[in-house]
mmCIF file of C-alpha atoms in Angstrom:
data_model
loop_
_atom_site.group_PDB
_atom_site.id
_atom_site.type_symbol
_atom_site.label_atom_id
_atom_site.label_comp_id
_atom_site.label_asym_id
_atom_site.label_seq_id
_atom_site.Cartn_x
_atom_site.Cartn_y
_atom_site.Cartn_z
ATOM 1 C CA UNK A 28 -25.674 28.294 11.699
ATOM 2 C CA UNK A 29 -23.309 31.117 12.599
ATOM 3 C CA UNK A 30 -21.355 33.204 10.134
ATOM 4 C CA UNK A 31 -18.143 31.526 11.258
ATOM 5 C CA UNK A 32 -19.358 28.060 10.387
ATOM 6 C CA UNK A 33 -20.956 29.305 7.162
ATOM 7 C CA UNK A 34 -17.561 30.696 6.214
ATOM 8 C CA UNK A 35 -15.879 27.401 7.058
ATOM 9 C CA UNK A 36 -18.382 25.509 4.928
ATOM 10 C CA UNK A 37 -17.560 27.910 2.122
ATOM 11 C CA UNK A 38 -13.844 27.195 2.420
ATOM 12 C CA UNK A 39 -14.556 23.447 2.645
ATOM 13 C CA UNK A 40 -16.597 23.694 -0.546
ATOM 14 C CA UNK A 41 -13.811 25.660 -2.245
ATOM 15 C CA UNK A 42 -11.225 23.113 -1.136
ATOM 16 C CA UNK A 43 -13.294 20.161 -2.357
ATOM 17 C CA UNK A 44 -13.900 21.906 -5.682
ATOM 18 C CA UNK A 45 -10.205 22.600 -6.260
ATOM 19 C CA UNK A 46 -9.145 19.170 -5.077
ATOM 20 C CA UNK A 47 -11.776 17.480 -7.270
ATOM 21 C CA UNK A 48 -10.718 19.599 -10.261
ATOM 22 C CA UNK A 49 -7.057 18.675 -9.792
ATOM 23 C CA UNK A 50 -7.717 14.991 -9.066
ATOM 24 C CA UNK A 51 -10.131 14.536 -11.978
ATOM 25 C CA UNK A 52 -7.854 16.410 -14.358
ATOM 26 C CA UNK A 53 -4.874 14.344 -13.191
ATOM 27 C CA UNK A 54 -6.632 10.990 -13.575
ATOM 28 C CA UNK A 55 -7.770 11.975 -17.076
ATOM 29 C CA UNK A 56 -4.259 12.990 -18.129
ATOM 30 C CA UNK A 57 -2.543 9.895 -16.751
ATOM 31 C CA UNK A 58 -5.139 7.595 -18.347
ATOM 32 C CA UNK A 59 -4.875 9.297 -21.729
ATOM 33 C CA UNK A 60 -1.074 9.436 -21.630
ATOM 34 C CA UNK A 61 -0.887 5.713 -20.853
ATOM 35 C CA UNK A 62 -3.372 4.618 -23.511
ATOM 36 C CA UNK A 63 -1.723 6.871 -26.094
ATOM 37 C CA UNK A 64 1.670 5.409 -25.139
ATOM 38 C CA UNK A 65 0.687 1.732 -25.083
ATOM 39 C CA UNK A 66 -2.766 1.292 -26.669
ATOM 40 C CA UNK A 67 -3.190 -1.618 -24.254
ATOM 41 C CA UNK A 68 -6.296 -2.535 -22.260
ATOM 42 C CA UNK A 69 -4.069 -4.511 -19.887
ATOM 43 C CA UNK A 70 -1.966 -1.404 -19.228
ATOM 44 C CA UNK A 71 -5.123 0.599 -18.453
ATOM 45 C CA UNK A 72 -6.277 -2.090 -16.041
ATOM 46 C CA UNK A 73 -2.880 -2.023 -14.343
ATOM 47 C CA UNK A 74 -3.110 1.749 -13.884
ATOM 48 C CA UNK A 75 -6.479 1.505 -12.138
ATOM 49 C CA UNK A 76 -5.437 -1.518 -10.114
ATOM 50 C CA UNK A 77 -2.403 0.296 -8.704
ATOM 51 C CA UNK A 78 -4.531 3.337 -7.916
ATOM 52 C CA UNK A 79 -7.061 1.241 -6.018
ATOM 53 C CA UNK A 80 -4.326 -0.724 -4.233
ATOM 54 C CA UNK A 81 -2.809 2.523 -2.962
ATOM 55 C CA UNK A 82 -6.168 3.797 -1.715
ATOM 56 C CA UNK A 83 -6.929 0.535 0.056
ATOM 57 C CA UNK A 84 -3.471 0.328 1.605
ATOM 58 C CA UNK A 85 -3.547 3.819 3.087
ATOM 59 C CA UNK A 86 -7.100 3.332 4.363
ATOM 60 C CA UNK A 87 -5.994 0.127 6.084
ATOM 61 C CA UNK A 88 -2.877 1.601 7.689
ATOM 62 C CA UNK A 89 -3.853 5.200 8.473
ATOM 63 C CA UNK A 90 -7.661 5.077 8.511
ATOM 64 C CA UNK A 91 -8.089 3.977 12.144
ATOM 65 C CA UNK A 92 -5.929 6.929 13.280
ATOM 66 C CA UNK A 93 -7.801 9.592 11.312
ATOM 67 C CA UNK A 94 -9.808 10.800 14.345
ATOM 68 C CA UNK A 95 -6.605 11.487 16.282
ATOM 69 C CA UNK A 96 -5.630 14.205 13.817
ATOM 70 C CA UNK A 97 -7.315 17.372 12.673
ATOM 71 C CA UNK A 98 -9.266 16.544 9.552
ATOM 72 C CA UNK A 99 -7.980 19.705 7.875
ATOM 73 C CA UNK A 100 -4.395 18.523 8.438
ATOM 74 C CA UNK A 101 -5.205 15.181 6.797
ATOM 75 C CA UNK A 102 -6.721 17.021 3.818
ATOM 76 C CA UNK A 103 -3.619 19.199 3.399
ATOM 77 C CA UNK A 104 -1.291 16.203 3.637
ATOM 78 C CA UNK A 105 -3.389 14.376 1.042
ATOM 79 C CA UNK A 106 -3.218 17.317 -1.392
ATOM 80 C CA UNK A 107 0.554 17.550 -0.857
ATOM 81 C CA UNK A 108 1.059 13.854 -1.630
ATOM 82 C CA UNK A 109 -1.038 14.039 -4.790
ATOM 83 C CA UNK A 110 0.760 17.139 -6.001
ATOM 84 C CA UNK A 111 4.105 15.435 -5.381
ATOM 85 C CA UNK A 112 3.001 12.418 -7.435
ATOM 86 C CA UNK A 113 2.384 14.594 -10.487
ATOM 87 C CA UNK A 114 5.653 16.420 -9.850
ATOM 88 C CA UNK A 115 7.413 13.044 -10.055
ATOM 89 C CA UNK A 116 5.766 12.197 -13.388
ATOM 90 C CA UNK A 117 6.570 15.681 -14.740
ATOM 91 C CA UNK A 118 10.245 15.399 -13.770
ATOM 92 C CA UNK A 119 10.552 11.940 -15.341
ATOM 93 C CA UNK A 120 8.777 13.072 -18.515
ATOM 94 C CA UNK A 121 10.954 16.135 -19.098
ATOM 95 C CA UNK A 122 14.032 13.986 -18.371
ATOM 96 C CA UNK A 123 13.012 11.682 -21.223
ATOM 97 C CA UNK A 124 11.842 8.670 -19.185
ATOM 98 C CA UNK A 125 8.559 8.208 -21.041
ATOM 99 C CA UNK A 126 7.642 4.715 -19.982
ATOM 100 C CA UNK A 127 4.408 3.112 -18.792
ATOM 101 C CA UNK A 128 5.870 2.248 -15.395
ATOM 102 C CA UNK A 129 6.380 5.978 -14.661
ATOM 103 C CA UNK A 130 2.637 6.562 -15.079
ATOM 104 C CA UNK A 131 1.859 3.502 -12.951
ATOM 105 C CA UNK A 132 4.098 4.812 -10.155
ATOM 106 C CA UNK A 133 2.520 8.271 -10.410
ATOM 107 C CA UNK A 134 -0.975 6.793 -10.209
ATOM 108 C CA UNK A 135 -0.019 4.711 -7.162
ATOM 109 C CA UNK A 136 1.602 7.693 -5.415
ATOM 110 C CA UNK A 137 -1.435 9.915 -6.043
ATOM 111 C CA UNK A 138 -3.684 7.330 -4.379
ATOM 112 C CA UNK A 139 -1.771 7.385 -1.053
ATOM 113 C CA UNK A 140 -4.204 9.788 0.608
ATOM 114 C CA UNK A 141 -7.402 9.789 2.677
ATOM 115 C CA UNK A 142 -8.859 13.113 1.604
ATOM 116 C CA UNK A 143 -12.460 11.962 1.117
ATOM 117 C CA UNK A 144 -12.837 10.346 4.562
ATOM 118 C CA UNK A 145 -11.342 13.430 6.260
ATOM 119 C CA UNK A 146 -13.495 15.904 4.317
ATOM 120 C CA UNK A 147 -16.610 13.795 4.889
ATOM 121 C CA UNK A 148 -15.968 13.561 8.640
ATOM 122 C CA UNK A 149 -15.568 17.347 8.761
ATOM 123 C CA UNK A 150 -19.070 18.106 7.449
ATOM 124 C CA UNK A 151 -21.014 17.322 10.686
ATOM 125 C CA UNK A 152 -18.620 19.616 12.602
ATOM 126 C CA UNK A 153 -19.434 22.550 10.324
ATOM 127 C CA UNK A 154 -23.129 22.018 9.513
ATOM 128 C CA UNK A 155 -26.186 21.979 11.765
ATOM 129 C CA UNK A 156 -27.793 18.552 12.250
ATOM 130 C CA UNK A 157 -31.083 19.583 10.627
ATOM 131 C CA UNK A 158 -29.251 20.765 7.499
ATOM 132 C CA UNK A 159 -27.073 17.702 6.884
ATOM 133 C CA UNK A 160 -29.075 16.397 3.902
ATOM 134 C CA UNK A 161 -29.094 19.769 2.134
ATOM 135 C CA UNK A 162 -25.452 20.551 2.931
ATOM 136 C CA UNK A 163 -24.325 17.088 1.868
ATOM 137 C CA UNK A 164 -26.370 17.302 -1.340
ATOM 138 C CA UNK A 165 -25.019 20.775 -2.093
ATOM 139 C CA UNK A 166 -21.386 19.820 -1.477
ATOM 140 C CA UNK A 167 -21.522 16.550 -3.412
ATOM 141 C CA UNK A 168 -23.437 18.229 -6.240
ATOM 142 C CA UNK A 169 -20.889 21.041 -6.406
ATOM 143 C CA UNK A 170 -17.999 18.591 -6.566
ATOM 144 C CA UNK A 171 -19.698 16.716 -9.390
ATOM 145 C CA UNK A 172 -20.348 19.998 -11.211
ATOM 146 C CA UNK A 173 -16.616 20.662 -11.078
ATOM 147 C CA UNK A 174 -16.032 17.257 -12.659
ATOM 148 C CA UNK A 175 -18.557 18.121 -15.374
ATOM 149 C CA UNK A 176 -16.507 21.186 -16.266
ATOM 150 C CA UNK A 177 -13.131 19.508 -15.762
ATOM 151 C CA UNK A 178 -13.466 16.510 -18.052
ATOM 152 C CA UNK A 179 -14.408 18.271 -21.312
ATOM 153 C CA UNK A 180 -11.823 20.954 -20.491
ATOM 154 C CA UNK A 181 -9.222 18.228 -19.980
ATOM 155 C CA UNK A 182 -10.178 16.703 -23.335
ATOM 156 C CA UNK A 183 -9.778 20.059 -25.082
ATOM 157 C CA UNK A 184 -6.517 20.954 -23.322
ATOM 158 C CA UNK A 185 -5.071 17.515 -24.085
ATOM 159 C CA UNK A 186 -5.400 18.304 -27.760
ATOM 160 C CA UNK A 187 -3.753 21.749 -27.378
ATOM 161 C CA UNK A 188 -0.937 21.460 -24.829
ATOM 162 C CA UNK A 189 1.804 18.941 -24.222
ATOM 163 C CA UNK A 190 1.682 16.487 -21.329
ATOM 164 C CA UNK A 191 4.483 18.382 -19.560
ATOM 165 C CA UNK A 192 2.439 21.613 -19.495
ATOM 166 C CA UNK A 193 -0.674 19.806 -18.260
ATOM 167 C CA UNK A 194 1.202 18.006 -15.468
ATOM 168 C CA UNK A 195 2.598 21.350 -14.311
ATOM 169 C CA UNK A 196 -0.938 22.803 -14.284
ATOM 170 C CA UNK A 197 -2.175 19.912 -12.125
ATOM 171 C CA UNK A 198 0.566 20.579 -9.556
ATOM 172 C CA UNK A 199 -0.513 24.230 -9.338
ATOM 173 C CA UNK A 200 -4.145 23.167 -8.838
ATOM 174 C CA UNK A 201 -3.203 21.015 -5.831
ATOM 175 C CA UNK A 202 -1.314 23.969 -4.348
ATOM 176 C CA UNK A 203 -4.525 26.006 -4.666
ATOM 177 C CA UNK A 204 -6.487 23.256 -2.901
ATOM 178 C CA UNK A 205 -3.952 23.208 -0.050
ATOM 179 C CA UNK A 206 -4.361 26.973 0.408
ATOM 180 C CA UNK A 207 -8.168 26.647 0.639
ATOM 181 C CA UNK A 208 -7.870 23.976 3.349
ATOM 182 C CA UNK A 209 -5.582 26.257 5.380
ATOM 183 C CA UNK A 210 -8.462 28.750 5.825
ATOM 184 C CA UNK A 211 -10.850 26.217 7.415
ATOM 185 C CA UNK A 212 -11.183 26.729 11.186
ATOM 186 C CA UNK A 213 -11.849 23.294 12.647
ATOM 187 C CA UNK A 214 -13.252 22.715 16.100
ATOM 188 C CA UNK A 215 -10.952 20.794 18.491
ATOM 189 C CA UNK A 216 -11.157 17.005 18.398
ATOM 190 C CA UNK A 217 -13.360 15.366 21.047
ATOM 191 C CA UNK A 218 -11.783 11.935 20.736
ATOM 192 C CA UNK A 219 -11.822 10.057 24.012
ATOM 193 C CA UNK A 220 -8.204 9.159 24.675
ATOM 194 C CA UNK A 221 -5.497 7.626 22.553
ATOM 195 C CA UNK A 222 -6.099 4.179 21.107
ATOM 196 C CA UNK A 223 -3.852 1.660 19.374
ATOM 197 C CA UNK A 224 -4.327 0.874 15.676
ATOM 198 C CA UNK A 225 -6.063 -2.382 16.621
ATOM 199 C CA UNK A 226 -8.281 -0.645 19.175
ATOM 200 C CA UNK A 227 -9.260 2.101 16.741
ATOM 201 C CA UNK A 228 -10.049 -0.349 13.964
ATOM 202 C CA UNK A 229 -12.027 -2.553 16.348
ATOM 203 C CA UNK A 230 -14.041 0.437 17.539
ATOM 204 C CA UNK A 231 -14.903 1.274 13.949
ATOM 205 C CA UNK A 232 -16.115 -2.292 13.372
ATOM 206 C CA UNK A 233 -18.186 -2.209 16.572
ATOM 207 C CA UNK A 234 -20.241 0.633 15.095
ATOM 208 C CA UNK A 235 -21.162 -1.736 12.254
ATOM 209 C CA UNK A 236 -21.978 -4.536 14.686
ATOM 210 C CA UNK A 237 -24.364 -2.277 16.606
ATOM 211 C CA UNK A 238 -26.003 -1.013 13.398
ATOM 212 C CA UNK A 239 -26.607 -3.997 11.104
ATOM 213 C CA UNK A 240 -28.079 -1.775 8.394
ATOM 214 C CA UNK A 241 -24.572 -0.447 7.750
ATOM 215 C CA UNK A 242 -23.489 -3.972 6.736
ATOM 216 C CA UNK A 243 -26.295 -4.070 4.176
ATOM 217 C CA UNK A 244 -25.272 -0.707 2.766
ATOM 218 C CA UNK A 245 -21.637 -1.839 2.567
ATOM 219 C CA UNK A 246 -22.625 -5.030 0.715
ATOM 220 C CA UNK A 247 -24.678 -3.163 -1.878
ATOM 221 C CA UNK A 248 -22.039 -0.542 -2.572
ATOM 222 C CA UNK A 249 -19.254 -3.179 -2.628
ATOM 223 C CA UNK A 250 -20.960 -5.004 -5.484
ATOM 224 C CA UNK A 251 -21.616 -1.708 -7.228
ATOM 225 C CA UNK A 252 -17.976 -0.681 -6.786
ATOM 226 C CA UNK A 253 -16.919 -3.982 -8.352
ATOM 227 C CA UNK A 254 -18.955 -3.153 -11.441
ATOM 228 C CA UNK A 255 -18.035 0.530 -11.568
ATOM 229 C CA UNK A 256 -14.292 -0.122 -11.521
ATOM 230 C CA UNK A 257 -14.589 -3.071 -13.919
ATOM 231 C CA UNK A 258 -16.066 -0.726 -16.521
ATOM 232 C CA UNK A 259 -14.410 2.568 -15.591
ATOM 233 C CA UNK A 260 -10.954 1.142 -16.208
ATOM 234 C CA UNK A 261 -12.116 0.452 -19.773
ATOM 235 C CA UNK A 262 -13.743 3.828 -20.509
ATOM 236 C CA UNK A 263 -10.921 5.007 -22.786
ATOM 237 C CA UNK A 264 -11.061 1.842 -24.963
ATOM 238 C CA UNK A 265 -14.873 2.005 -24.856
ATOM 239 C CA UNK A 266 -15.030 5.568 -26.171
ATOM 240 C CA UNK A 267 -12.179 5.301 -28.673
ATOM 241 C CA UNK A 268 -12.983 1.769 -29.862
ATOM 242 C CA UNK A 269 -16.691 1.043 -29.542
ATOM 243 C CA UNK A 270 -17.922 4.644 -29.973
ATOM 244 C CA UNK A 271 -15.127 5.769 -32.319
ATOM 245 C CA UNK A 272 -14.386 8.949 -30.327
ATOM 246 C CA UNK A 273 -11.327 11.038 -29.482
ATOM 247 C CA UNK A 274 -10.052 12.991 -26.447
ATOM 248 C CA UNK A 275 -12.972 15.453 -26.469
ATOM 249 C CA UNK A 276 -15.523 12.640 -26.759
ATOM 250 C CA UNK A 277 -13.868 10.866 -23.839
ATOM 251 C CA UNK A 278 -14.045 14.085 -21.843
ATOM 252 C CA UNK A 279 -17.733 14.561 -22.674
ATOM 253 C CA UNK A 280 -18.557 10.944 -21.831
ATOM 254 C CA UNK A 281 -16.688 11.172 -18.525
ATOM 255 C CA UNK A 282 -18.506 14.447 -17.756
ATOM 256 C CA UNK A 283 -21.988 13.077 -18.502
ATOM 257 C CA UNK A 284 -22.225 11.143 -15.220
ATOM 258 C CA UNK A 285 -21.217 14.064 -12.951
ATOM 259 C CA UNK A 286 -23.556 16.386 -14.899
ATOM 260 C CA UNK A 287 -26.409 14.007 -14.188
ATOM 261 C CA UNK A 288 -25.216 13.790 -10.570
ATOM 262 C CA UNK A 289 -25.549 17.565 -10.229
ATOM 263 C CA UNK A 290 -29.145 17.417 -11.451
ATOM 264 C CA UNK A 291 -29.877 14.482 -9.130
ATOM 265 C CA UNK A 292 -28.357 16.347 -6.171
ATOM 266 C CA UNK A 293 -30.633 19.312 -6.814
ATOM 267 C CA UNK A 294 -33.651 16.992 -6.845
ATOM 268 C CA UNK A 295 -32.607 15.185 -3.643
ATOM 269 C CA UNK A 296 -31.953 18.485 -1.863
ATOM 270 C CA UNK A 297 -35.481 19.698 -2.634
ATOM 271 C CA UNK A 298 -37.360 16.514 -1.774
ATOM 272 C CA UNK A 299 -38.521 15.463 1.658
ATOM 273 C CA UNK A 300 -36.799 12.431 3.133
ATOM 274 C CA UNK A 301 -38.722 9.279 2.144
ATOM 275 C CA UNK A 302 -39.065 7.948 5.700
ATOM 276 C CA UNK A 303 -39.752 4.204 5.910
ATOM 277 C CA UNK A 304 -39.094 3.740 2.192
ATOM 278 C CA UNK A 305 -35.616 5.294 2.337
ATOM 279 C CA UNK A 306 -33.804 1.997 1.737
ATOM 280 C CA UNK A 307 -36.160 1.048 -1.099
ATOM 281 C CA UNK A 308 -35.324 4.265 -2.930
ATOM 282 C CA UNK A 309 -31.594 3.843 -2.287
ATOM 283 C CA UNK A 310 -31.646 0.278 -3.654
ATOM 284 C CA UNK A 311 -33.770 1.364 -6.624
ATOM 285 C CA UNK A 312 -31.135 3.980 -7.497
ATOM 286 C CA UNK A 313 -28.493 1.251 -7.750
ATOM 287 C CA UNK A 314 -30.874 -0.925 -9.782
ATOM 288 C CA UNK A 315 -31.387 1.911 -12.257
ATOM 289 C CA UNK A 316 -27.625 2.338 -12.472
ATOM 290 C CA UNK A 317 -27.304 -1.347 -13.387
ATOM 291 C CA UNK A 318 -29.798 -0.895 -16.222
ATOM 292 C CA UNK A 319 -27.677 1.900 -17.687
ATOM 293 C CA UNK A 320 -24.687 -0.449 -18.064
ATOM 294 C CA UNK A 321 -26.810 -2.814 -20.142
ATOM 295 C CA UNK A 322 -27.975 0.097 -22.301
ATOM 296 C CA UNK A 323 -24.378 1.297 -22.813
ATOM 297 C CA UNK A 324 -23.507 -2.134 -24.180
ATOM 298 C CA UNK A 325 -26.277 -1.799 -26.759
ATOM 299 C CA UNK A 326 -25.123 1.452 -28.366
ATOM 300 C CA UNK A 327 -22.196 2.339 -30.622
ATOM 301 C CA UNK A 328 -22.869 6.081 -30.941
ATOM 302 C CA UNK A 329 -21.640 8.836 -28.637
ATOM 303 C CA UNK A 330 -24.912 10.795 -28.282
ATOM 304 C CA UNK A 331 -27.049 7.944 -26.824
ATOM 305 C CA UNK A 332 -24.099 6.953 -24.614
ATOM 306 C CA UNK A 333 -23.957 10.493 -23.195
ATOM 307 C CA UNK A 334 -27.692 10.448 -22.412
ATOM 308 C CA UNK A 335 -27.465 7.020 -20.747
ATOM 309 C CA UNK A 336 -24.464 8.022 -18.655
ATOM 310 C CA UNK A 337 -26.210 11.239 -17.580
ATOM 311 C CA UNK A 338 -29.253 9.205 -16.493
ATOM 312 C CA UNK A 339 -26.953 7.049 -14.349
ATOM 313 C CA UNK A 340 -25.606 10.201 -12.713
ATOM 314 C CA UNK A 341 -29.110 11.489 -11.913
ATOM 315 C CA UNK A 342 -29.892 8.311 -9.972
ATOM 316 C CA UNK A 343 -26.708 8.070 -7.914
ATOM 317 C CA UNK A 344 -27.350 10.959 -5.425
ATOM 318 C CA UNK A 345 -30.406 9.046 -4.209
ATOM 319 C CA UNK A 346 -27.890 6.524 -2.902
ATOM 320 C CA UNK A 347 -24.910 8.670 -1.960
ATOM 321 C CA UNK A 348 -26.624 11.603 -0.225
ATOM 322 C CA UNK A 349 -28.984 9.470 1.847
ATOM 323 C CA UNK A 350 -26.235 6.960 2.663
ATOM 324 C CA UNK A 351 -23.832 9.656 3.878
ATOM 325 C CA UNK A 352 -26.570 11.322 5.926
ATOM 326 C CA UNK A 353 -27.339 8.009 7.639
ATOM 327 C CA UNK A 354 -23.693 7.673 8.635
ATOM 328 C CA UNK A 355 -23.594 11.246 9.976
ATOM 329 C CA UNK A 356 -26.666 10.565 12.149
ATOM 330 C CA UNK A 357 -25.821 7.059 13.340
ATOM 331 C CA UNK A 358 -22.082 7.343 14.010
ATOM 332 C CA UNK A 359 -20.687 9.474 16.908
ATOM 333 C CA UNK A 360 -18.680 12.441 15.631
ATOM 334 C CA UNK A 361 -15.509 11.513 17.537
ATOM 335 C CA UNK A 362 -15.174 8.205 15.632
ATOM 336 C CA UNK A 363 -16.800 9.246 12.355
ATOM 337 C CA UNK A 364 -13.517 9.516 10.486
ATOM 338 C CA UNK A 365 -12.387 5.977 11.279
ATOM 339 C CA UNK A 366 -15.876 4.556 10.578
ATOM 340 C CA UNK A 367 -15.904 6.253 7.180
ATOM 341 C CA UNK A 368 -12.436 4.829 6.645
ATOM 342 C CA UNK A 369 -13.684 1.331 7.533
ATOM 343 C CA UNK A 370 -16.572 1.874 5.118
ATOM 344 C CA UNK A 371 -14.116 2.830 2.408
ATOM 345 C CA UNK A 372 -12.088 -0.345 3.016
ATOM 346 C CA UNK A 373 -15.199 -2.536 2.967
ATOM 347 C CA UNK A 374 -16.530 -0.975 -0.226
ATOM 348 C CA UNK A 375 -13.147 -1.017 -1.962
ATOM 349 C CA UNK A 376 -12.394 -4.620 -1.034
ATOM 350 C CA UNK A 377 -14.049 -5.775 -4.269
ATOM 351 C CA UNK A 378 -12.667 -3.085 -6.559
ATOM 352 C CA UNK A 379 -9.311 -4.808 -7.388
ATOM 353 C CA UNK A 380 -11.293 -7.859 -8.477
ATOM 354 C CA UNK A 381 -13.516 -5.550 -10.515
ATOM 355 C CA UNK A 382 -10.536 -4.061 -12.355
ATOM 356 C CA UNK A 383 -9.036 -7.505 -13.002
ATOM 357 C CA UNK A 384 -12.379 -8.833 -14.196
ATOM 358 C CA UNK A 385 -12.955 -5.820 -16.436
ATOM 359 C CA UNK A 386 -9.472 -6.038 -17.928
ATOM 360 C CA UNK A 387 -9.780 -9.764 -18.625
ATOM 361 C CA UNK A 388 -13.366 -9.648 -19.895
ATOM 362 C CA UNK A 389 -12.748 -6.687 -22.220
ATOM 363 C CA UNK A 390 -9.623 -8.324 -23.685
ATOM 364 C CA UNK A 391 -10.893 -11.908 -23.933
ATOM 365 C CA UNK A 392 -14.606 -11.501 -24.662
ATOM 366 C CA UNK A 393 -15.404 -7.894 -25.537
ATOM 367 C CA UNK A 394 -16.515 -4.550 -24.136
ATOM 368 C CA UNK A 395 -20.298 -4.998 -24.724
ATOM 369 C CA UNK A 396 -20.223 -8.332 -22.897
ATOM 370 C CA UNK A 397 -18.360 -6.687 -19.992
ATOM 371 C CA UNK A 398 -20.974 -3.948 -19.619
ATOM 372 C CA UNK A 399 -23.883 -6.403 -19.842
ATOM 373 C CA UNK A 400 -22.412 -8.719 -17.190
ATOM 374 C CA UNK A 401 -21.820 -5.790 -14.826
ATOM 375 C CA UNK A 402 -25.359 -4.498 -15.353
ATOM 376 C CA UNK A 403 -26.905 -7.903 -14.657
ATOM 377 C CA UNK A 404 -24.837 -8.322 -11.465
ATOM 378 C CA UNK A 405 -25.772 -4.898 -10.053
ATOM 379 C CA UNK A 406 -29.453 -5.336 -10.952
ATOM 380 C CA UNK A 407 -29.573 -8.762 -9.279
ATOM 381 C CA UNK A 408 -28.098 -7.609 -5.957
ATOM 382 C CA UNK A 409 -29.911 -4.264 -5.791
ATOM 383 C CA UNK A 410 -33.162 -5.945 -6.872
ATOM 384 C CA UNK A 411 -32.882 -8.236 -3.850
ATOM 385 C CA UNK A 412 -32.256 -5.113 -1.753
ATOM 386 C CA UNK A 413 -35.470 -3.557 -3.080
ATOM 387 C CA UNK A 414 -37.513 -6.636 -2.167
ATOM 388 C CA UNK A 415 -36.043 -7.001 1.328
ATOM 389 C CA UNK A 416 -36.266 -3.302 2.214
ATOM 390 C CA UNK A 417 -39.744 -3.075 0.670
ATOM 391 C CA UNK A 418 -41.043 -5.858 2.921
ATOM 392 C CA UNK A 419 -39.407 -4.208 5.952
ATOM 393 C CA UNK A 420 -40.911 -0.812 5.029
ATOM 394 C CA UNK A 421 -44.432 -2.262 4.721
ATOM 395 C CA UNK A 422 -44.059 -4.030 8.068
ATOM 396 C CA UNK A 423 -42.866 -0.792 9.680
ATOM 397 C CA UNK A 424 -45.769 1.149 8.162
ATOM 398 C CA UNK A 425 -48.284 -1.396 9.494
ATOM 399 C CA UNK A 426 -46.743 -1.254 12.971
ATOM 400 C CA UNK A 427 -46.901 2.534 12.951
ATOM 401 C CA UNK A 428 -50.559 2.502 11.889
ATOM 402 C CA UNK A 429 -51.358 -0.072 14.588
ATOM 403 C CA UNK A 430 -49.661 2.044 17.283
ATOM 404 C CA UNK A 431 -51.468 5.197 16.157
ATOM 405 C CA UNK A 432 -54.802 3.384 16.123
ATOM 406 C CA UNK A 433 -54.292 2.002 19.648
ATOM 407 C CA UNK A 434 -53.231 5.454 20.845
ATOM 408 C CA UNK A 435 -56.393 7.038 19.386
ATOM 409 C CA UNK A 436 -58.632 4.282 20.719
ATOM 410 C CA UNK A 437 -57.020 4.684 24.133
#
């Protein structure tokens, strides 16, 4: 890889770090402000539901066009929109309009962006094909490391500074992310002609039709996303209620998963690709994640919860890194952005139902029961994935051995 592209990868990493820092910090602040204002699980569920609805809406409308535009431009627009959302909340707060609906609007506005799909589609343009696994592992691990540092820092700063000061800081962080993106030199687009929204979306779906394995991956992660958002929307009540923690404890708990993710990314980056058993390992990672939800339901102390959440983070790169690498290798670069956008829509289709389920279950039945039900669901689906992919891997291994034997005998 040339110095130019190494430099661009460096700026991409810097941009993702700053954007992740600002986005994670902002989500933490809005969640804490809302729960402190209302103390309502239903209000927390509404915040997450609006955020997801905004993400899904923008993916649906703008996703199919993403490969028409420079990915760097999309990233800068996304950072601008998110910064503006926090500016809106800051202006309303200092004007004395301290109502829950202001935070809901801010959360919805901040979700109207497609940063992740654009940044993900940019990676194959900047990294050599034989380094995709390591580059992807390094970038995703670095982003998670930023979240590790951000969440406890957000918990500490929440106890020191006012919400107005913190919202102003978040706006400045998004400005820094925008500046980093401006330094990335992106190769010209190689998209073959202009397509309508319907044509672009249809082309993205055709990639799935030609590669059935992508449907399987989308199904597994859709179910997992359902469970993740069902529980994540209730993390503040879980930490403050079930674990008896405060802002710092919430920050530490939220940071435990990304800390584990960093460790898992290091492991994945150093291991050889598992070949025929790739899908078995990916499904097993989701199965292990399901087990951690059941374990979280069985503890009422912060220390075991931190260890369990870190273990969940260690497992997740075995899904994410290998899944992303498969997309980079299977999907043509000139339609990668819209395919990643279609993937995002497919995987997020279940998340609103997850938030609604989590909100209802936590309020009507209880938080432990919510976590157990989510764990059982994820384990059931991913367990089936392990069995199916395991049978396919054994069949593939036997066919390979048979072909090698015939070749040697010949």
